[in-house]
mmCIF file of C-alpha atoms in Angstrom:
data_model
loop_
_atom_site.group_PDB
_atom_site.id
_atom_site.type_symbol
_atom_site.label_atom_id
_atom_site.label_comp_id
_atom_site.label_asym_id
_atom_site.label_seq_id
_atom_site.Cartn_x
_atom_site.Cartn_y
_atom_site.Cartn_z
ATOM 1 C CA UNK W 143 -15.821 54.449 73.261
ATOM 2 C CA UNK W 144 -19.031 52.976 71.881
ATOM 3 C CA UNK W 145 -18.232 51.521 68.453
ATOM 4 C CA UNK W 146 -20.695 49.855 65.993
ATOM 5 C CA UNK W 147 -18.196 46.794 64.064
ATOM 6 C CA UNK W 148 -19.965 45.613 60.719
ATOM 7 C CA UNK W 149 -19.047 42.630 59.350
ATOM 8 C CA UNK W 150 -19.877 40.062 57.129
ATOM 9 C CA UNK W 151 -19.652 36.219 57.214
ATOM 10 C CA UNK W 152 -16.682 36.279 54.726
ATOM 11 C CA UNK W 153 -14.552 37.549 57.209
ATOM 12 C CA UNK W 154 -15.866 36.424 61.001
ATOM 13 C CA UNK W 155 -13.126 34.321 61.926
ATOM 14 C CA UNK W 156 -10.765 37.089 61.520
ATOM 15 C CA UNK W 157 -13.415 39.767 63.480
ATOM 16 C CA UNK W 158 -14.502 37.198 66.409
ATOM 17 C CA UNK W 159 -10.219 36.458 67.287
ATOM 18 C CA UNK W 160 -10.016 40.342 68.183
ATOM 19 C CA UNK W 161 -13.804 41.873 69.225
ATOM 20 C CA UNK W 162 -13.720 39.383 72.476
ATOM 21 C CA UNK W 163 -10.648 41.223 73.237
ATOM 22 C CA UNK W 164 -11.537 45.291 72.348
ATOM 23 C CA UNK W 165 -15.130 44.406 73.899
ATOM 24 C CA UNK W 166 -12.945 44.585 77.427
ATOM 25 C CA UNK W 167 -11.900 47.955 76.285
ATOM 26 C CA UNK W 168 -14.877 49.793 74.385
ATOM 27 C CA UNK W 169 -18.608 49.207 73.815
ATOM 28 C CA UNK W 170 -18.800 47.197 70.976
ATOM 29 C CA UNK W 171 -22.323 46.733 68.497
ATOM 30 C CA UNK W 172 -21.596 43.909 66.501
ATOM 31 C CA UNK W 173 -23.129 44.363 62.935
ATOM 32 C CA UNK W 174 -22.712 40.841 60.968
ATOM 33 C CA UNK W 175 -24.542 40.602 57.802
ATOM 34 C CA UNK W 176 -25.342 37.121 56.655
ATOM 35 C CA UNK W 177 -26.786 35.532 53.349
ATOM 36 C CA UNK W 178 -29.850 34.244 53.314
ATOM 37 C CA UNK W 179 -29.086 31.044 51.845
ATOM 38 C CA UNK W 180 -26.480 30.833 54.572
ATOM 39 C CA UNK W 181 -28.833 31.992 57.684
ATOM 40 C CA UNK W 182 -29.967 28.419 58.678
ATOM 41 C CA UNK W 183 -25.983 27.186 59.178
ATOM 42 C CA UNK W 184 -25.030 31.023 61.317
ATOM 43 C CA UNK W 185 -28.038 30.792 63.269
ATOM 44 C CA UNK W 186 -26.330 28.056 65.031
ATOM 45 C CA UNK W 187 -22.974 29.804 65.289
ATOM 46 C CA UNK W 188 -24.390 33.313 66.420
ATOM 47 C CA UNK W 189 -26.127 31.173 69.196
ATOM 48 C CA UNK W 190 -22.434 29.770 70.151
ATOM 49 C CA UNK W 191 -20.956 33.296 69.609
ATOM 50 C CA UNK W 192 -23.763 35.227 71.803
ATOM 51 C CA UNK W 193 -23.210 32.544 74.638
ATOM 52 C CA UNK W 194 -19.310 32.744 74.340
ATOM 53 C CA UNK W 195 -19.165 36.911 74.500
ATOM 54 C CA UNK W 196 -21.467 38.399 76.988
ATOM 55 C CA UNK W 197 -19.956 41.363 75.958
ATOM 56 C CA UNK W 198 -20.634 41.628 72.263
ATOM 57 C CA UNK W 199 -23.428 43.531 71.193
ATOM 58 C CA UNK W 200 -24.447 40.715 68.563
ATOM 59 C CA UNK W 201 -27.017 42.399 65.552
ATOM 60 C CA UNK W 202 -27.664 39.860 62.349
ATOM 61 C CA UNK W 203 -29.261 41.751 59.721
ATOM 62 C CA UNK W 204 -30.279 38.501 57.016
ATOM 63 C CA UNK W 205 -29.886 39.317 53.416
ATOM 64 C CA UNK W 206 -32.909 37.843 51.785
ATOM 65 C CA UNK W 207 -31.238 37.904 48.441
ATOM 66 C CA UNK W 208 -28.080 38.020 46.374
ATOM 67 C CA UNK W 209 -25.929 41.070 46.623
ATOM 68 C CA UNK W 210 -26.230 42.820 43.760
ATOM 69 C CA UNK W 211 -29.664 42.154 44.494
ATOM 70 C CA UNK W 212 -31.750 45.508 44.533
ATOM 71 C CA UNK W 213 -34.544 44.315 46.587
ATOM 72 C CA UNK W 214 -31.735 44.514 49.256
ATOM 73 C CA UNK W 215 -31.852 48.142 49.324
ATOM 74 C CA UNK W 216 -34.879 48.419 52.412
ATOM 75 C CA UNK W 217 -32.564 46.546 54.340
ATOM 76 C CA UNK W 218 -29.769 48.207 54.065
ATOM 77 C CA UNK W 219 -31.747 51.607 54.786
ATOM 78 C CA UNK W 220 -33.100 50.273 58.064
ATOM 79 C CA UNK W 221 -29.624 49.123 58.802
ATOM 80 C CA UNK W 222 -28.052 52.454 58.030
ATOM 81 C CA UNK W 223 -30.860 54.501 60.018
ATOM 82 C CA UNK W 224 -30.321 52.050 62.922
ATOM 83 C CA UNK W 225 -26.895 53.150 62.493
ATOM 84 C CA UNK W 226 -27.301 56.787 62.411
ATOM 85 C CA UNK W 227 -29.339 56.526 65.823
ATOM 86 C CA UNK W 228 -26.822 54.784 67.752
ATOM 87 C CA UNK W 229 -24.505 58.160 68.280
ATOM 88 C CA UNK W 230 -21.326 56.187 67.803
ATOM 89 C CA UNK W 231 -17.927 57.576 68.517
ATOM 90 C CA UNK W 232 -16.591 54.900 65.646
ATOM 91 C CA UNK W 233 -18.151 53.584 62.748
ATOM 92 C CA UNK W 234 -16.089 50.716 61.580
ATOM 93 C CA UNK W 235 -16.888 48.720 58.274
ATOM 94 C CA UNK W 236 -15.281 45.598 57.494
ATOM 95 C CA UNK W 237 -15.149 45.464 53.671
ATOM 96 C CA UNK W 238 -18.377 44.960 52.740
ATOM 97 C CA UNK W 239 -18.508 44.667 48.868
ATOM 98 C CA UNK W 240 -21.923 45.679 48.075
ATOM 99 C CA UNK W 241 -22.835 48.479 45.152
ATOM 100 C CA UNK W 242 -26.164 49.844 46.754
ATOM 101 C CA UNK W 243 -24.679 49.534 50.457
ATOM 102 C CA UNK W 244 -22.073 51.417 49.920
ATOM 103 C CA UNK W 245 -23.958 54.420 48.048
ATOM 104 C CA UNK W 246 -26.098 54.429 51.149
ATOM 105 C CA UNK W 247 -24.001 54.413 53.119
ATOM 106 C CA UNK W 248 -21.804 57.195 51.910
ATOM 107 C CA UNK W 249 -25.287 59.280 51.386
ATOM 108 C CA UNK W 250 -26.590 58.982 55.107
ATOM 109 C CA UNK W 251 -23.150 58.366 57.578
ATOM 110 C CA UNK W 252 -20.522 61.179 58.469
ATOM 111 C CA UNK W 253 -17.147 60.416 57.001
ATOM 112 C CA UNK W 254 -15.132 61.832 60.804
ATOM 113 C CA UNK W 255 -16.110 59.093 62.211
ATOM 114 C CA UNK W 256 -15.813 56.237 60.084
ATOM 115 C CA UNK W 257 -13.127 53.719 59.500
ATOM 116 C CA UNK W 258 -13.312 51.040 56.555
ATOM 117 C CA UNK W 259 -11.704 48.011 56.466
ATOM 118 C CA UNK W 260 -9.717 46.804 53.402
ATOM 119 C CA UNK W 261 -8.756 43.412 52.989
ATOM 120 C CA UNK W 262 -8.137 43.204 49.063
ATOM 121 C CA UNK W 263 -6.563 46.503 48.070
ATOM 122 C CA UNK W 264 -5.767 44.793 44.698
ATOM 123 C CA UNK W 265 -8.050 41.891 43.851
ATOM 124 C CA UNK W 266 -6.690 38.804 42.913
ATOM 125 C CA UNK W 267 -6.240 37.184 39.414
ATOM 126 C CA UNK W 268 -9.390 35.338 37.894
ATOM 127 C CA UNK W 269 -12.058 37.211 40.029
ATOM 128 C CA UNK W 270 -15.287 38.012 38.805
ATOM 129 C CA UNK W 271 -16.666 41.421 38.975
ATOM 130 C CA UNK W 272 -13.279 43.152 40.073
ATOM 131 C CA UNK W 273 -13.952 46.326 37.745
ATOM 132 C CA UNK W 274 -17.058 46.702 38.870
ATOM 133 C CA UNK W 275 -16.340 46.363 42.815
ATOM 134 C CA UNK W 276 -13.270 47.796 42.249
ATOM 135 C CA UNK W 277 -15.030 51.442 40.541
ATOM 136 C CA UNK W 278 -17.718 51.073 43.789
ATOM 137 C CA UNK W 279 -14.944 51.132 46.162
ATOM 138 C CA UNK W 280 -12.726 54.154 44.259
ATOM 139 C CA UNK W 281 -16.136 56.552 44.934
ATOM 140 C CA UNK W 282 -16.999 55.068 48.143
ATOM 141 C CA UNK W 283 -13.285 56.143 49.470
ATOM 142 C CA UNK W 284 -13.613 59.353 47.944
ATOM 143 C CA UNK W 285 -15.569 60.443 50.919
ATOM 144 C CA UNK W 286 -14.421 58.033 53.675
ATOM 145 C CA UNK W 287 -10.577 58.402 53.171
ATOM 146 C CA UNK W 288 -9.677 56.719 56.774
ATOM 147 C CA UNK W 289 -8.970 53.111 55.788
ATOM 148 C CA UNK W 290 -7.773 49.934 57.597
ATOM 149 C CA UNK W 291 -5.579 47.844 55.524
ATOM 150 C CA UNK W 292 -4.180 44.108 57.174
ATOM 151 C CA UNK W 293 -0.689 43.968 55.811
ATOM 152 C CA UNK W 294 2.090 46.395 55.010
ATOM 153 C CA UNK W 295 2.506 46.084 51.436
ATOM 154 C CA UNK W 296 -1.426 46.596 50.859
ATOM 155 C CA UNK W 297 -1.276 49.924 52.962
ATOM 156 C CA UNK W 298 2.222 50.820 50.215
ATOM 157 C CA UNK W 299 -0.605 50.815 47.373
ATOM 158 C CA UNK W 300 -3.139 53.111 49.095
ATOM 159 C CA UNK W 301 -1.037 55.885 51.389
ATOM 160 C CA UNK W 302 -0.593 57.916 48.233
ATOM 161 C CA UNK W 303 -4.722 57.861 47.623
ATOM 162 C CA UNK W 304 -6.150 58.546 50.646
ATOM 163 C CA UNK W 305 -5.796 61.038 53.783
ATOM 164 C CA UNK W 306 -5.364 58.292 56.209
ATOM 165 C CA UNK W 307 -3.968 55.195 55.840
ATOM 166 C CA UNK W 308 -3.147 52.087 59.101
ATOM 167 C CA UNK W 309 -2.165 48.815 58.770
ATOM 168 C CA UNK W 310 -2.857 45.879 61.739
ATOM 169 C CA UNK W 311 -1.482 42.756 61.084
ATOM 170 C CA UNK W 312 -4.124 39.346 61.011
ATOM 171 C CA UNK W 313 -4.390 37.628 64.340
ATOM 172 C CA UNK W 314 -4.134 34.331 64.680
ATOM 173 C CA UNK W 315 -6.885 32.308 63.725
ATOM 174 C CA UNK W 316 -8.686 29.744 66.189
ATOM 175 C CA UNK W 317 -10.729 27.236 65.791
ATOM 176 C CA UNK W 318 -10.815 25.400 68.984
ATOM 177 C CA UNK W 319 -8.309 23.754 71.015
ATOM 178 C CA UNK W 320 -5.065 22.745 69.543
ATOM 179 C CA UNK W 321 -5.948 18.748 69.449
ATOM 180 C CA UNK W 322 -3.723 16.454 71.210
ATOM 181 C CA UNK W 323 -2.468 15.012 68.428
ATOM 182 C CA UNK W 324 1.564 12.717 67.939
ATOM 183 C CA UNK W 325 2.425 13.914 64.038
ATOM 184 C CA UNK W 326 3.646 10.569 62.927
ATOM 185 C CA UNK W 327 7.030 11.658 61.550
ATOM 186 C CA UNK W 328 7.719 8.008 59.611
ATOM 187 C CA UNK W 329 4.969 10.290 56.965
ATOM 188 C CA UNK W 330 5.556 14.036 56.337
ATOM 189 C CA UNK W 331 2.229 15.354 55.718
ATOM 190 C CA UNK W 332 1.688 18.465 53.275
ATOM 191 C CA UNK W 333 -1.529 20.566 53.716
ATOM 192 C CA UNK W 334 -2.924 22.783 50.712
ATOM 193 C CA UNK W 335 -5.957 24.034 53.009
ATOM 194 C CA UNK W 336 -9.041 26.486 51.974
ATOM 195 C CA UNK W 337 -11.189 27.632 49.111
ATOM 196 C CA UNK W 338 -9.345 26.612 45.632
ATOM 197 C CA UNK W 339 -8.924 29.267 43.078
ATOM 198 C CA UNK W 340 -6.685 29.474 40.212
ATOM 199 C CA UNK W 341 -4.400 32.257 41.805
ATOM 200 C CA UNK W 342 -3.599 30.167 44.411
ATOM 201 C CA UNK W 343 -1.188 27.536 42.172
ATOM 202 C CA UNK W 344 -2.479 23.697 43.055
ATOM 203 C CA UNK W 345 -2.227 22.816 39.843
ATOM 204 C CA UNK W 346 1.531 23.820 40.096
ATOM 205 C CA UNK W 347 1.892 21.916 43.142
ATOM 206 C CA UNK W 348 0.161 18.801 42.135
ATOM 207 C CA UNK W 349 2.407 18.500 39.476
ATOM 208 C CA UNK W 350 5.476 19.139 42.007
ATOM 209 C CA UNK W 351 3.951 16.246 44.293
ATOM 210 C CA UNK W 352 3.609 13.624 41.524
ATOM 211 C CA UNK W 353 7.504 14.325 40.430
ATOM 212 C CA UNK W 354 8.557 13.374 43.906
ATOM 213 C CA UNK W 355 5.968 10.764 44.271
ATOM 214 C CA UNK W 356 8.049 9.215 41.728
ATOM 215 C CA UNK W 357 11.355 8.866 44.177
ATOM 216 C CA UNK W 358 9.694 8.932 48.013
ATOM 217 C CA UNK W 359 7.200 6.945 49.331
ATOM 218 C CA UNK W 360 7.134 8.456 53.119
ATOM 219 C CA UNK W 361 5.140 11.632 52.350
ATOM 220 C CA UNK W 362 1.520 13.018 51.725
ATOM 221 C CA UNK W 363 0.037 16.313 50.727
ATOM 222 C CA UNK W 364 -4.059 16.369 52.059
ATOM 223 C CA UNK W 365 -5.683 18.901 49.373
ATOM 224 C CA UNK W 366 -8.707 19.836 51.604
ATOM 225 C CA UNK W 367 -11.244 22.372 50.620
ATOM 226 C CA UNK W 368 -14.314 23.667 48.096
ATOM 227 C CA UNK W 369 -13.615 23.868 44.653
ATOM 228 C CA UNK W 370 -15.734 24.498 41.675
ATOM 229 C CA UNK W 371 -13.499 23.519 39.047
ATOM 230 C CA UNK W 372 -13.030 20.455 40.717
ATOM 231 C CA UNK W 373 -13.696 17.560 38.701
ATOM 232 C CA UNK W 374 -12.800 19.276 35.106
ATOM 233 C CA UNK W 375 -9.580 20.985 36.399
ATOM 234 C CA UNK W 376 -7.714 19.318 39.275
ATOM 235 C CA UNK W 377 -9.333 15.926 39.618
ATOM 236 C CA UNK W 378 -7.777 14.723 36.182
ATOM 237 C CA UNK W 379 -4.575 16.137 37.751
ATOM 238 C CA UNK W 380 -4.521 14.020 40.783
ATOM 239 C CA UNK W 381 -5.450 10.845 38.431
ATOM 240 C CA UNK W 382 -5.158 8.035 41.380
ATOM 241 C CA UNK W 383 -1.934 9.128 42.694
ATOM 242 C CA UNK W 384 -0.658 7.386 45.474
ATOM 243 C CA UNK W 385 0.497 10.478 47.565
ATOM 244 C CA UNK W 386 -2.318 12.506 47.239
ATOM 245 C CA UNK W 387 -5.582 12.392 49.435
ATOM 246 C CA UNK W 388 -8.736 15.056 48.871
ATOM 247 C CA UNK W 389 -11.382 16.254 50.985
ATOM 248 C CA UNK W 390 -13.046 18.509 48.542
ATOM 249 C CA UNK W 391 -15.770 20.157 50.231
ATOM 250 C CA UNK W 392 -16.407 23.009 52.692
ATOM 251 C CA UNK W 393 -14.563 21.922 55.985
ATOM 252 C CA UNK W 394 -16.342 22.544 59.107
ATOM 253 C CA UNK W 395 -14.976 25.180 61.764
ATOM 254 C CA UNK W 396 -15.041 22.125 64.290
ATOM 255 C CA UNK W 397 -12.940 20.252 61.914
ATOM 256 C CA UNK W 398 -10.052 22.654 60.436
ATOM 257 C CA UNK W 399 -7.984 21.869 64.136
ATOM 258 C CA UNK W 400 -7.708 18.348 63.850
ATOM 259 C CA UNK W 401 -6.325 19.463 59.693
ATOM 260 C CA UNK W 402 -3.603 21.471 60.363
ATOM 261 C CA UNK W 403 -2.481 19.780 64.029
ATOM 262 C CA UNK W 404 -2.127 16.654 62.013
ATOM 263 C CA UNK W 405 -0.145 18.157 59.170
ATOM 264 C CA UNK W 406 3.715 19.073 59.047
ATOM 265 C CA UNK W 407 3.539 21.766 56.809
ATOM 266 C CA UNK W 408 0.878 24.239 55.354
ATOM 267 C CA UNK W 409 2.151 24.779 51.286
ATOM 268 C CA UNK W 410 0.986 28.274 50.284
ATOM 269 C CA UNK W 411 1.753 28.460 46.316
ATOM 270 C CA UNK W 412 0.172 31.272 45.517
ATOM 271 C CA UNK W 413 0.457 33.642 42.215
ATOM 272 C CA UNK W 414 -0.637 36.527 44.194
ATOM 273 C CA UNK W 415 -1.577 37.247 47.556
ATOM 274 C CA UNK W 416 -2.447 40.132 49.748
ATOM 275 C CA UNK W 417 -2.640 38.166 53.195
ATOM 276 C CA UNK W 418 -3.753 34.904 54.135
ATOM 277 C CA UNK W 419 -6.136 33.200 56.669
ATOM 278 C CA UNK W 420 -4.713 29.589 55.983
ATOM 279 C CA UNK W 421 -1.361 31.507 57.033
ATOM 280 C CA UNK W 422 -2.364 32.497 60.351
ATOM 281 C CA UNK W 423 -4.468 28.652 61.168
ATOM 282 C CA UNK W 424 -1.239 27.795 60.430
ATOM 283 C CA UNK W 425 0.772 29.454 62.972
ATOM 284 C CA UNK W 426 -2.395 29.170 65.912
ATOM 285 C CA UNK W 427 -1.389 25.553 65.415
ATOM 286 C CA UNK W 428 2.307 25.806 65.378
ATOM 287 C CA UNK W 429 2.495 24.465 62.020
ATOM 288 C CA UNK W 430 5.480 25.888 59.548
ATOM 289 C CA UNK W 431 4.777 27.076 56.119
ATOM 290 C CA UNK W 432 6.201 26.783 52.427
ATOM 291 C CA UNK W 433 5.008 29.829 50.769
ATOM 292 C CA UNK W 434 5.697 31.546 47.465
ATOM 293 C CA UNK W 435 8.205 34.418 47.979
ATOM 294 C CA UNK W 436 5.337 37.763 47.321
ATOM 295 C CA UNK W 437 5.163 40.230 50.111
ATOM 296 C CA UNK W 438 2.491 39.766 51.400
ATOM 297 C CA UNK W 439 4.102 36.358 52.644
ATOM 298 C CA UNK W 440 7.677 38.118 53.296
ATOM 299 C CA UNK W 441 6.202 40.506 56.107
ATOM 300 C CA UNK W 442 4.860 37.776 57.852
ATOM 301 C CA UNK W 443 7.034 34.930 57.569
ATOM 302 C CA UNK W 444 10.796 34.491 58.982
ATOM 303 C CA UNK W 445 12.400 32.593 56.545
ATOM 304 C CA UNK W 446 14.028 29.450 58.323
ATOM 305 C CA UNK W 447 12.245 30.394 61.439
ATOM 306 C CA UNK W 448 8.690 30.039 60.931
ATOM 307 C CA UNK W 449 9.196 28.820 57.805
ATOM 308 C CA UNK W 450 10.436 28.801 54.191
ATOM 309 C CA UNK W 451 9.558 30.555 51.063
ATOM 310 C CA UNK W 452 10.307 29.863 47.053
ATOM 311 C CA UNK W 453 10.391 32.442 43.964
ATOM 312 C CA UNK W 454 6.990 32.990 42.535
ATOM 313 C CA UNK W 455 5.968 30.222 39.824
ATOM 314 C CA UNK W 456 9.337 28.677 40.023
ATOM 315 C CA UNK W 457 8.407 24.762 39.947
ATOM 316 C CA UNK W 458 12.120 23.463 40.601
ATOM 317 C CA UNK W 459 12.556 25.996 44.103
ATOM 318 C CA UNK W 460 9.254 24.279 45.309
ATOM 319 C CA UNK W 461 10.313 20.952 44.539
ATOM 320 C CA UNK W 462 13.235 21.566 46.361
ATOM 321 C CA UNK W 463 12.014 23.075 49.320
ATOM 322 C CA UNK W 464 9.141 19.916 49.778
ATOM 323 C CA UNK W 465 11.998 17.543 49.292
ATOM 324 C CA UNK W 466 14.151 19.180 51.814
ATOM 325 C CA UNK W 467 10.990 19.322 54.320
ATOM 326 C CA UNK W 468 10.750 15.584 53.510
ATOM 327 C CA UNK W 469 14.662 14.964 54.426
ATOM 328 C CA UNK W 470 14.435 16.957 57.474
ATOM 329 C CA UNK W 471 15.440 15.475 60.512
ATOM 330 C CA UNK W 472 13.209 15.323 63.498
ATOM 331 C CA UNK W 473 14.960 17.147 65.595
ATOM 332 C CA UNK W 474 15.746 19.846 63.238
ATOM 333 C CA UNK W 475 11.540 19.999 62.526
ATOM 334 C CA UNK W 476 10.737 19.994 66.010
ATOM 335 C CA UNK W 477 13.274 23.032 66.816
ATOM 336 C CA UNK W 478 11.722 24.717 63.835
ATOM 337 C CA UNK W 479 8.286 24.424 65.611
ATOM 338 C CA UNK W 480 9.452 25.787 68.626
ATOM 339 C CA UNK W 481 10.590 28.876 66.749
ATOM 340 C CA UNK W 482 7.875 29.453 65.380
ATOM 341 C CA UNK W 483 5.859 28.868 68.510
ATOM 342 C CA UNK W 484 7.912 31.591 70.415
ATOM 343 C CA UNK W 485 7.974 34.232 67.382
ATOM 344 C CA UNK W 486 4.044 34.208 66.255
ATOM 345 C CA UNK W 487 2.463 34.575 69.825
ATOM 346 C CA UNK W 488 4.338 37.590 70.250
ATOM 347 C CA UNK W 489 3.708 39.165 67.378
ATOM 348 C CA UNK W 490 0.325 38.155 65.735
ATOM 349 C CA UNK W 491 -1.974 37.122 69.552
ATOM 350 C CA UNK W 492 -5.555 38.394 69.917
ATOM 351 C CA UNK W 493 -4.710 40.283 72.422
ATOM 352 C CA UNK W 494 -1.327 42.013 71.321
ATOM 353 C CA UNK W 495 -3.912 42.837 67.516
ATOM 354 C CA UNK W 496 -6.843 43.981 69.528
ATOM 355 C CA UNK W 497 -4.750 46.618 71.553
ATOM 356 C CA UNK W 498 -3.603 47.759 67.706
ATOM 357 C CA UNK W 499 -7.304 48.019 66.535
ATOM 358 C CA UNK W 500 -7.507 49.811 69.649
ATOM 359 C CA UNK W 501 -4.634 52.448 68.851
ATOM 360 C CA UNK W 502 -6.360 52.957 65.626
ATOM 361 C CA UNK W 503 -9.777 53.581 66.557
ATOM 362 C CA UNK W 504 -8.629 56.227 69.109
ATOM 363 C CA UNK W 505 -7.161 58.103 66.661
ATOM 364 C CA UNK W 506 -10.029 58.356 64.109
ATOM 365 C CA UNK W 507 -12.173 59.180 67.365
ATOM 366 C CA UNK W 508 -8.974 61.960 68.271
ATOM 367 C CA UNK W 509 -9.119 63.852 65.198
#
């Protein structure tokens, strides 16, 4: 099949784990919109990406401005037309939050062929603009009612909405080679990794950390990420405590393997969740995870197996389950790891997702 994949930056680590592996199977026209203030820094990686997937069909299309932006609209006309001139069997669009995109798009594409992408069926707490985007997407799906969801419990809150509903899991995410790196086991280190937001409970686990701080001495937790709120909401948290190191900036793709190979455990506090990328670095690099108990962290996660989860908000169940991670025994840590080494690959490998993606996208192009 010939199938035109638009993307965004927001979401290319996810897209460039599985096109390498559906470009074997169909013609694929990669569509990847960028920001403008962002185009200098992707230049670079579409250069790597191009060279790295002969394949790939790579298209850029630069947004000179901000998204709600009107002075976008020409470009995503010329986009659209471009579109409607490539006879494609599949249309597939990746979430693309955009006002004026979407009523384009839903004015000048056929719905039979198009598939969208849904990563955030319900948006998290504390975002901005969620009625808005969220009224946007209710009329864009009122025409194109095949969706793509990436976890079970987000494709629950749509199947009674729409005509068609699937649900592939997140791949694993890579970002390079799994670094050759001896975890020093004398120090258990504890990794909150990614973009900080206030769903996403650091400031419950900072406060966690500093109570054990207070009885163990052979542990860390690396807080490594961008944050906004930074220095007038977590910084006065972390005072100068002893246990507690912070990289508080965005992390390179190069770096994020030598992160998470060098960490014990990835701690996933959330208040709400509907799936998550630090999740699945996690696993690429065999590392275990402490995760609040919401499901979208139950379908993914074996508890005891590839790793261990605590009720929602409950301070005293994650204390408990970072002090038993620091007690842990080597050998009990390093069968854990294996575990989860032998349960993730089967499940959640490029290859075993792209051959989903590629079950779904013959059915749209079926019916």
């Amino acid at each position: 099949m010939r199938i035109f994949y638009l993307s965004s930056v927001d979401v290319i680590d996810t897209d460039m784990n599985v096109l390498p592996h559906l470009s074997k199977m169909h013609e694929i026209v990669f569509g990847l919109l960028i920001p403008g203030s962002n185009y200098s820094y992707w230049g670079k990686e579409l250069n790597r990406i191009k060279g790295e997937n002969k394949l790939i069909q790579l298209r850029s299309i630069r947004l000179k401005y901000r998204r709600r932006n009107p002075f976008n609209i020409p470009i995503y006309i010329r986009l659209i037309l471009s579109i409607r001139r490539g006879r494609y069997d599949i249309i597939y669009v990746n979430d693309f939050e955009d006002i004026y995109f979407r009523l384009l798009f839903a004015v000048f594409i056929r719905k039979d062929k198009t598939l969208c992408g849904i990563h955030d069926v319900a948006y998290h707490s504390g975002w901005k603009y969620k009625i808005l985007k969220g009224a946007s997407r209710e009329l864009f799906l009122r025409k194109f009612d095949t969706v793509l969801t990436f976890s079970q419990s987000q494709a629950k809150l749509l199947e009674s909405k729409y005509r068609r509903v699937f649900s592939v899991p997140m791949a694993l995410k890579r970002f390079g080679d799994n670094p050759d790196i001896k975890k020093d086991y004398s120090i258990i280190q504890f990794l909150f990794f990614g973009t900080i937001a206030s769903y996403k409970g650091l400031d419950m686990l900072i406060t966690v950390i500093k109570k054990l701080s207070l009885k163990y001495n052979n542990f860390r937790l690396i807080i490594a990420g961008r944050c906004n709120e930074w220095t007038s909401v977590y910084e006065p948290m972390v005072a100068n405590n002893k246990n507690i190191f912070t990289d508080i900036r965005r992390i390179e793709n190069e770096e994020i393997p030598y992160y998470f190979a060098s960490s014990h455990y990835l701690i996933l506090p959330y208040k709400d969740v509907t799936q998550s990328g630090p999740l699945m670095i996690a696993y690429y690099y065999q590392v275990p995870v402490i995760a609040s108990d919401l499901e979208g962290f139950r379908e993914y996660i074996q508890e005891g197996t590839t790793g261990f989860t605590f009720s929602v908000g409950k301070e005293d169940q994650l204390e408990k389950a970072i002090e038993n991670s620091i007690l842990r025994k080597k050998e009990a840590y390093e069968h854990l790891v294996s575990n989860l080494k032998d349960s993730v690959s089967k499940k959640y490998g490029a290859a075993t997702i792209a051959s989903k993606y590629d079950k779904v996208f013959k059915k749209v192009y079926e019916s």
